[in-house]
């Protein structure tokens, strides 16, 4: 994944979206209380009430708020964003995201890059002399590094006598003098390493502080990108640990700066910029070690902050993809790097890069969509991918259980690029709301869904309407994530989002090969299904009785719903187990 430019498309948020999260909290409480009351008087909705609820005493009716209409709900609540050096741009972007239903924003980190004296920024000068040499003074320099994160570091970053801030030709830099041996300002071997950080117009602000301030004012959570080591030249998917001691020391200095200059409520934690596939393979031992050391640093320096790791699914058959069992073991090993930090593991679903597939068992033999085909070639989903994304998330939920870490999903909000879906000059293309809905069907096991990336994939127009506008137009669309069907009893239990007040339609082929279809209105509604089952808390469940049926040898059936807003879901296809 890679960051994109600030969005240019700023549309005023619809009032419907602005209020839905607050109102839904009341709705869930009210729905649960009403369902409990109905159960106690003997109505026939007991199938959607748990034992724990039925044994609870009803509250005083004077404390029950006046019922309000259920609001529609879009399950994605966090977005990767590009930071700006302008406060107004950052505040406006976060304001848009909050109105869109988001409560979390995440930025990428930058690389601590080894350099030579000749590689250093030419305009980092003090009285015409190299800022690095001036900062080093009489000290012996072991190595030079750059950390050009386009940030204007504040004076809090200056912790040692040699550290200094430099402004020249309108550009701002921070020069750090790090000991080669030890963790104080004095090196036990009398050698030092020089880091030139920043590299931004002197008139700009610190983007991290700007975003944390905006998040604090708006009640959002901001995760700042952590520093990353450079990649190895021989194995570019692994970090270069030839300077790990210096990198660890720089991570400490970075976090201490955040603690001194940016310790605001809106700073929720940090994002691990270094990525790896969802596996426990020893090939990635160095990445696991990096996660552990950076989590330890977070816990020591900012112990109340969380961290996010975002490994990726690669289920491609022709790339010797990662198996479902690999994923289950991999997430458990990642969880064990927490070092005391609240760790959120947000699995990239691979639909934007062609590495993962959102398909169901019943359509596994159908052709991949045109976007995926540009990456894996023409063929059936089950011939191109080892397993659907849902299997990976189910395995991950099992693997993470009991570790204290939390399973998130990182839904790739773009698609492989074709001539039909360009998104500016990006290497990826614009996706559609319908494709995003199919992706959401697969990730219900995750407690939170974030998405890559707000700018520009949600805001670029491409050849048509922005994804942001598509979502707003389809806000009421129901999304089915799972169905349990018992033909003999004729009962359906449908799990998903925006299911309130739905009428369900079941379609199947009977034993004599006839196409059959039945529709019925839901007779039970559980708005707290996700909370009860440790899944996405916005998941709902409806129960529907269509009457006894008989399904033929194919065991294929499909379900669709039309909810109380009159919106129809993407058809959910499945097989009887």
XYZ file of C-alpha atoms in Angstrom:
577
model
C 0.000 0.000 0.000
C 1.163 3.537 -0.595
C -0.039 6.993 0.383
C -1.708 9.319 -2.108
C -2.174 13.095 -2.415
C -4.705 15.085 -0.430
C -8.258 14.758 -1.845
C -9.669 17.619 -3.940
C -13.246 16.434 -3.916
C -14.898 17.881 -0.781
C -18.640 17.338 -0.664
C -20.862 18.487 2.233
C -21.874 15.466 4.360
C -25.522 14.371 4.400
C -27.245 14.877 7.740
C -28.320 11.242 7.695
C -24.724 10.130 8.067
C -23.777 12.726 10.684
C -26.099 11.433 13.363
C -26.336 7.732 12.752
C -23.617 6.474 15.109
C -24.970 8.267 18.194
C -28.531 7.293 17.384
C -27.660 3.644 16.762
C -26.355 3.285 20.335
C -29.835 4.133 21.582
C -31.447 1.955 18.950
C -29.487 -1.112 20.014
C -30.338 -0.538 23.667
C -34.011 0.005 22.862
C -34.224 -2.978 20.541
C -32.673 -5.247 23.147
C -35.041 -4.009 25.871
C -38.103 -4.340 23.665
C -37.094 -7.835 22.598
C -36.607 -8.771 26.247
C -40.013 -7.418 27.164
C -41.645 -9.370 24.359
C -39.933 -12.533 25.516
C -41.152 -12.078 29.054
C -44.772 -11.767 27.934
C -44.528 -14.890 25.830
C -44.314 -13.598 22.265
C -42.700 -15.793 19.623
C -39.334 -14.113 19.124
C -37.406 -16.160 21.665
C -35.183 -17.605 18.954
C -33.227 -14.368 18.762
C -32.806 -13.750 22.526
C -29.891 -15.321 24.382
C -30.143 -17.099 27.726
C -28.252 -14.279 29.428
C -30.802 -11.728 28.246
C -33.803 -13.791 29.250
C -32.517 -14.107 32.821
C -32.013 -10.344 33.240
C -34.545 -8.215 35.099
C -36.321 -5.604 32.953
C -35.267 -2.013 33.674
C -37.486 0.661 35.104
C -39.555 1.899 32.184
C -38.972 5.478 33.325
C -35.314 5.049 32.331
C -36.069 3.866 28.782
C -35.467 6.575 26.135
C -38.178 7.366 23.631
C -37.731 4.984 20.648
C -36.250 6.449 17.472
C -36.014 5.031 13.986
C -33.075 2.764 13.237
C -30.430 4.508 11.151
C -28.572 2.826 8.282
C -25.023 1.769 8.894
C -21.856 1.529 6.772
C -19.490 -0.983 8.405
C -16.173 0.748 7.568
C -15.156 3.045 10.423
C -11.489 3.895 9.784
C -9.411 5.161 6.870
C -5.784 5.509 5.880
C -5.107 9.115 4.938
C -2.319 11.328 3.636
C -1.207 13.916 6.183
C -0.994 17.577 5.233
C 1.278 20.254 6.648
C -1.726 22.605 6.782
C -4.065 22.569 9.769
C -7.140 23.564 7.767
C -6.631 20.717 5.290
C -6.230 18.127 8.047
C -9.207 19.387 10.035
C -11.425 19.466 6.945
C -10.435 15.948 5.957
C -11.132 14.529 9.419
C -14.413 16.431 9.550
C -15.446 14.819 6.251
C -14.468 11.371 7.529
C -16.427 11.825 10.756
C -19.511 12.906 8.788
C -19.009 9.831 6.616
C -19.232 7.612 9.720
C -15.528 7.186 10.442
C -13.987 7.335 13.892
C -10.349 6.418 13.098
C -7.617 7.744 10.790
C -4.176 6.251 10.126
C -1.073 7.647 8.449
C 1.947 5.868 7.042
C 5.439 6.094 8.457
C 8.724 7.039 6.792
C 12.016 5.219 6.325
C 15.190 5.833 8.315
C 17.419 5.676 5.248
C 21.193 5.099 5.391
C 23.034 7.818 3.487
C 26.468 9.125 2.641
C 27.616 12.682 3.239
C 26.950 13.325 -0.456
C 23.353 12.024 -0.174
C 22.299 14.516 2.505
C 19.890 17.327 1.573
C 21.922 19.987 -0.192
C 19.952 22.858 1.339
C 20.476 21.728 4.943
C 23.190 24.319 5.586
C 24.414 26.382 8.537
C 26.393 29.448 7.443
C 27.014 27.717 4.143
C 28.334 24.542 5.755
C 26.731 21.083 5.854
C 24.307 20.969 8.775
C 25.409 17.401 9.500
C 29.078 18.391 9.872
C 28.174 21.425 11.960
C 26.048 19.280 14.303
C 28.769 16.632 14.544
C 31.410 19.173 15.520
C 34.558 17.384 16.692
C 32.752 14.046 17.034
C 33.644 11.074 14.852
C 30.745 10.222 12.562
C 30.090 6.516 12.049
C 27.122 6.793 9.655
C 24.661 9.279 8.207
C 20.902 8.783 7.861
C 17.908 10.705 6.551
C 14.328 10.583 7.785
C 12.624 12.878 5.309
C 9.065 12.637 6.592
C 8.051 16.134 5.426
C 7.368 17.093 9.058
C 8.404 20.206 10.888
C 9.704 18.769 14.142
C 9.239 21.002 17.160
C 11.918 22.026 19.687
C 10.938 19.068 21.896
C 12.935 16.856 19.499
C 16.205 18.423 20.675
C 17.373 16.188 23.523
C 21.163 16.132 23.219
C 23.788 18.931 23.011
C 24.520 18.318 19.332
C 20.881 18.296 18.197
C 19.723 21.367 16.331
C 17.021 22.789 14.132
C 18.038 24.284 10.810
C 16.139 26.662 8.551
C 17.697 27.553 5.228
C 16.188 28.787 1.960
C 12.729 28.420 3.492
C 13.226 24.726 4.338
C 13.184 23.296 7.850
C 15.223 20.326 9.124
C 15.955 18.742 12.488
C 19.441 17.267 12.960
C 19.892 14.579 15.611
C 23.232 13.325 16.942
C 22.792 9.730 18.163
C 25.400 7.740 20.078
C 26.820 4.747 18.222
C 27.056 2.809 21.492
C 24.678 3.339 24.389
C 21.388 5.203 24.762
C 22.417 8.482 26.349
C 23.806 11.554 24.601
C 27.365 10.266 25.046
C 28.633 7.301 23.045
C 30.853 4.854 24.907
C 32.940 4.277 21.758
C 33.217 8.004 20.913
C 31.436 7.489 17.591
C 28.124 9.067 16.570
C 25.423 8.807 13.914
C 23.819 11.833 12.311
C 20.130 11.825 11.303
C 18.623 14.620 9.236
C 14.831 14.592 9.748
C 11.954 16.652 8.425
C 12.484 18.432 5.142
C 9.474 20.707 4.806
C 8.760 24.398 4.228
C 9.520 26.414 7.345
C 6.012 27.922 7.174
C 4.300 24.529 7.554
C 3.130 22.793 10.712
C 3.976 19.370 12.136
C 1.440 17.081 10.360
C 1.350 14.610 13.242
C 0.554 17.298 15.799
C -1.937 18.862 13.401
C -3.788 15.560 12.955
C -3.714 14.724 16.669
C -5.122 18.168 17.454
C -7.873 17.812 14.854
C -8.698 14.282 16.063
C -8.907 15.532 19.643
C -11.315 18.329 18.717
C -13.507 15.998 16.648
C -13.446 13.012 19.003
C -11.610 10.754 16.527
C -8.692 8.361 16.967
C -5.453 9.040 15.106
C -2.731 6.410 14.584
C 0.628 7.842 13.485
C 2.975 5.865 11.269
C 6.086 4.475 12.960
C 9.576 4.773 11.487
C 10.610 1.885 9.249
C 14.058 0.514 8.405
C 15.190 0.395 4.786
C 14.714 -2.855 2.864
C 17.518 -5.275 2.178
C 18.996 -5.036 -1.312
C 19.192 -8.824 -1.691
C 15.760 -9.617 -0.184
C 13.668 -6.461 -0.632
C 10.728 -7.845 1.340
C 12.817 -7.911 4.556
C 14.156 -5.052 6.710
C 17.838 -4.119 6.693
C 19.002 -4.899 10.220
C 22.620 -3.878 9.646
C 21.842 -0.770 11.714
C 19.157 -2.147 14.049
C 20.699 -0.661 17.207
C 20.617 2.823 15.680
C 17.119 2.223 14.312
C 15.850 1.157 17.764
C 17.407 4.262 19.322
C 15.832 6.469 16.675
C 12.427 4.834 17.301
C 12.814 5.760 20.972
C 13.645 9.356 20.057
C 10.679 9.489 17.675
C 8.286 8.234 20.354
C 9.749 10.514 23.039
C 9.148 13.420 20.712
C 5.524 12.296 20.285
C 5.208 12.012 24.069
C 6.631 15.501 24.651
C 5.021 17.371 21.753
C 1.983 15.359 20.778
C 0.538 13.722 23.904
C -3.063 14.555 23.036
C -6.215 12.435 23.520
C -6.619 12.202 19.748
C -3.310 10.328 19.406
C -4.638 6.796 19.887
C -1.474 4.954 18.892
C 0.880 3.983 16.123
C 0.854 2.087 12.851
C 3.613 -0.384 11.939
C 4.724 0.878 8.545
C 6.701 -2.315 7.800
C 4.413 -4.960 6.301
C 4.576 -8.701 5.798
C 2.252 -11.510 4.654
C -0.064 -13.254 7.087
C 2.234 -16.175 7.912
C 4.394 -17.532 10.721
C 7.241 -18.420 8.344
C 10.748 -18.130 9.785
C 11.617 -16.189 6.631
C 10.042 -13.173 8.336
C 11.735 -13.551 11.727
C 13.289 -10.099 11.319
C 9.875 -8.492 10.811
C 8.491 -10.199 13.912
C 11.533 -8.941 15.829
C 10.893 -5.427 14.525
C 7.258 -5.541 15.655
C 8.283 -6.745 19.105
C 10.961 -4.077 19.592
C 8.727 -1.223 18.410
C 5.800 -2.435 20.527
C 8.130 -2.581 23.513
C 9.174 1.016 22.825
C 5.544 2.156 22.636
C 4.789 0.415 25.924
C 7.794 2.002 27.667
C 7.334 5.533 26.376
C 3.569 5.919 25.746
C 2.035 2.980 27.645
C -1.584 4.028 27.132
C -1.316 3.978 23.314
C -2.270 1.125 20.978
C -0.613 -0.247 17.844
C -1.801 -1.549 14.477
C -0.130 -4.229 12.359
C -1.591 -4.794 8.889
C -0.396 -8.079 7.329
C -1.676 -9.039 3.918
C -3.424 -12.085 2.516
C -1.751 -13.629 -0.517
C -3.950 -16.523 -1.591
C -2.815 -16.687 -5.220
C -2.317 -20.237 -6.446
C 0.365 -19.299 -8.980
C 2.407 -17.459 -6.345
C 2.513 -20.362 -3.867
C 0.093 -18.438 -1.706
C -0.325 -18.618 2.030
C -2.670 -21.328 3.273
C -5.502 -20.786 5.726
C -3.511 -22.719 8.359
C -0.506 -20.458 7.728
C -2.758 -17.472 8.375
C -4.079 -18.910 11.640
C -0.552 -19.572 12.948
C 0.766 -16.295 11.548
C -1.691 -14.043 13.329
C -1.033 -15.816 16.599
C 2.685 -15.215 16.259
C 2.040 -11.555 15.437
C -0.164 -11.223 18.506
C 2.729 -12.488 20.607
C 4.824 -9.435 19.647
C 2.515 -7.116 21.637
C 4.987 -6.563 24.523
C 2.189 -5.172 26.691
C 0.643 -2.936 24.021
C -3.002 -3.227 22.988
C -2.388 -4.657 19.519
C -4.879 -4.500 16.650
C -4.108 -6.762 13.679
C -5.850 -5.448 10.566
C -5.608 -8.010 7.767
C -5.416 -6.554 4.248
C -8.048 -8.415 2.220
C -6.079 -8.325 -1.053
C -8.990 -7.338 -3.289
C -7.304 -4.126 -4.376
C -4.060 -5.829 -5.346
C -5.453 -9.102 -6.684
C -3.839 -11.114 -3.875
C -7.107 -12.169 -2.231
C -10.561 -13.193 -3.432
C -14.019 -12.333 -2.109
C -16.075 -15.277 -3.343
C -18.457 -17.826 -1.848
C -18.402 -21.643 -2.138
C -21.351 -21.551 -4.531
C -19.659 -19.211 -7.022
C -16.144 -20.606 -6.597
C -16.317 -22.151 -10.082
C -17.390 -18.896 -11.737
C -14.952 -16.568 -13.486
C -12.939 -14.018 -11.533
C -14.062 -10.430 -12.071
C -12.324 -8.279 -14.716
C -10.232 -6.464 -12.111
C -8.801 -9.596 -10.511
C -8.205 -11.046 -13.971
C -5.617 -8.340 -14.678
C -3.504 -9.806 -11.845
C -4.193 -13.561 -11.857
C -5.440 -14.067 -15.429
C -8.709 -15.519 -16.685
C -10.155 -18.483 -14.800
C -12.409 -19.529 -11.936
C -12.004 -18.099 -8.455
C -11.154 -21.517 -6.994
C -8.503 -22.122 -9.652
C -6.797 -18.796 -8.997
C -7.061 -18.562 -5.193
C -6.429 -21.146 -2.469
C -9.475 -20.085 -0.445
C -11.927 -17.190 -0.140
C -11.152 -14.303 2.208
C -13.852 -15.420 4.622
C -11.891 -18.609 5.361
C -8.798 -16.548 6.162
C -10.673 -14.251 8.535
C -12.385 -17.186 10.256
C -8.997 -18.843 10.744
C -7.493 -15.576 11.976
C -10.280 -15.170 14.544
C -9.446 -18.634 15.879
C -5.707 -17.948 15.855
C -5.942 -14.669 17.730
C -8.280 -16.004 20.402
C -6.921 -15.697 23.929
C -3.923 -13.540 22.967
C -5.392 -10.179 23.961
C -4.879 -8.838 20.445
C -7.901 -7.703 18.422
C -8.774 -8.777 14.876
C -9.483 -5.952 12.441
C -9.938 -5.984 8.676
C -8.154 -3.639 6.293
C -10.514 -3.551 3.317
C -8.698 -2.450 0.177
C -10.903 0.323 -1.137
C -9.472 0.220 -4.642
C -9.230 -2.310 -7.462
C -6.529 -3.448 -9.867
C -6.392 -0.749 -12.521
C -7.827 -1.170 -16.015
C -8.713 1.306 -18.750
C -12.208 1.435 -17.268
C -11.315 2.475 -13.688
C -8.343 4.870 -13.582
C -7.787 6.902 -10.431
C -5.509 9.782 -11.367
C -1.971 8.514 -11.913
C -2.284 5.798 -9.287
C -1.041 2.265 -9.875
C -4.423 1.063 -8.577
C -7.870 1.957 -9.843
C -11.227 3.073 -8.527
C -13.505 0.356 -7.207
C -17.298 0.259 -6.835
C -19.680 0.190 -3.889
C -20.996 -3.197 -5.084
C -17.481 -4.675 -4.995
C -16.865 -3.198 -1.536
C -20.131 -4.790 -0.333
C -18.878 -8.196 -1.526
C -15.646 -7.596 0.365
C -17.603 -6.718 3.505
C -19.487 -10.026 3.228
C -16.171 -11.800 3.867
C -14.777 -9.935 6.904
C -17.546 -10.143 9.511
C -15.234 -11.987 11.927
C -13.209 -8.785 12.345
C -14.283 -6.480 15.155
C -13.459 -3.343 13.192
C -13.090 -2.562 9.487
C -10.664 0.089 8.292
C -9.923 0.847 4.661
C -7.066 1.808 2.374
C -7.418 4.574 1.347
C -9.401 7.796 1.752
C -7.302 9.887 -0.581
C -7.504 9.331 -3.325
C -9.445 6.077 -3.797
C -12.598 7.212 -1.989
C -12.406 10.726 -3.372
C -11.092 10.423 -6.950
C -13.695 10.710 -9.707
C -11.942 8.348 -12.095
C -14.299 8.010 -15.040
C -17.456 8.520 -13.001
C -18.768 9.019 -9.483
C -16.427 8.999 -6.488
C -16.578 5.960 -4.221
C -17.496 8.313 -1.373
C -20.615 9.433 -3.264
C -21.454 5.842 -4.214
C -21.380 4.847 -0.541
C -23.526 7.820 0.462
C -26.065 6.954 -2.254
C -26.107 3.298 -1.159
C -25.957 3.862 2.583
C -29.151 1.903 3.259
C -28.041 -1.176 1.293
C -28.266 -4.379 3.361
C -25.135 -6.549 3.349
C -25.536 -10.270 4.100
C -22.487 -11.931 5.660
C -23.838 -15.353 6.611
C -26.993 -17.471 6.368
C -28.015 -20.566 8.284
C -30.744 -22.494 6.432
C -32.687 -25.469 7.808
C -34.849 -26.758 4.913
C -36.951 -29.157 6.961
C -38.083 -26.456 9.353
C -38.011 -23.772 6.681
C -36.053 -21.398 8.905
C -33.416 -18.881 7.937
C -31.060 -17.003 10.221
C -29.496 -14.140 8.262
C -26.534 -12.178 9.612
C -25.341 -8.876 8.210
C -25.695 -5.110 8.230
C -28.782 -2.917 7.697
C -31.197 -5.845 8.121
C -33.849 -4.156 10.273
C -37.405 -4.681 8.990
C -36.306 -6.956 6.150
C -38.299 -9.253 3.936
C -36.185 -12.201 2.809
C -36.450 -14.147 -0.427
C -35.092 -17.693 -0.591
C -34.395 -19.263 -4.002
C -33.434 -22.924 -4.546
C -33.850 -25.922 -6.832
C -36.043 -28.671 -5.373
C -35.605 -32.436 -5.659
C -37.327 -32.637 -9.031
C -35.179 -29.870 -10.485
C -37.759 -27.107 -10.311
C -36.742 -23.542 -9.533
C -38.507 -22.459 -6.368
C -38.770 -19.179 -4.525
C -40.355 -18.086 -1.248
C -40.514 -14.727 0.513
C -41.351 -13.884 4.115
C -40.925 -10.965 6.485
C -38.462 -11.377 9.352
C -40.128 -12.463 12.569
C -37.127 -11.784 14.795
C -34.430 -9.099 14.950
C -31.243 -9.163 17.032
C -29.310 -5.871 16.687
C -26.594 -7.048 19.108
C -25.562 -10.228 17.305
C -22.021 -9.031 16.598
C -21.399 -7.911 20.164
C -22.595 -11.222 21.593
C -20.393 -13.283 19.291
C -17.197 -11.217 19.490
C -17.495 -10.125 15.853
C -18.121 -6.757 14.238
C -20.384 -5.021 16.796
C -22.544 -3.572 14.008
C -23.635 -7.030 12.844
C -27.347 -7.816 13.142
C -29.314 -11.032 12.771
C -32.836 -11.616 11.542
C -34.790 -14.860 11.685
C -37.239 -15.746 8.931
C -39.640 -18.659 8.520
C -40.403 -19.494 4.878
C -42.031 -22.866 5.619
C -40.677 -26.423 5.072
C -38.734 -26.880 1.828
C -36.771 -29.582 0.052
C -33.488 -28.779 -1.658
C -32.155 -30.837 -4.541
C -28.802 -32.593 -4.912
C -26.991 -29.405 -5.860
C -27.638 -28.060 -2.339
C -27.320 -24.562 -3.794
C -29.546 -21.824 -2.454
C -29.532 -18.052 -2.535
C -30.954 -15.425 -0.241
C -31.769 -11.798 -0.759
C -33.364 -9.244 1.505
C -35.152 -5.958 1.096
C -34.954 -3.906 4.272
C -37.202 -1.296 5.866
C -35.653 1.429 3.684
C -36.652 -0.481 0.551
C -33.029 -1.241 -0.305
C -32.082 -4.626 -1.746
C -28.925 -6.550 -0.838
C -26.336 -8.100 -3.100
C -27.552 -11.696 -3.476
C -25.938 -14.114 -1.039
C -25.255 -17.552 -2.532
C -24.408 -20.588 -0.453
C -24.447 -24.375 -0.178
C -26.126 -26.549 2.411
C -23.505 -28.124 4.628
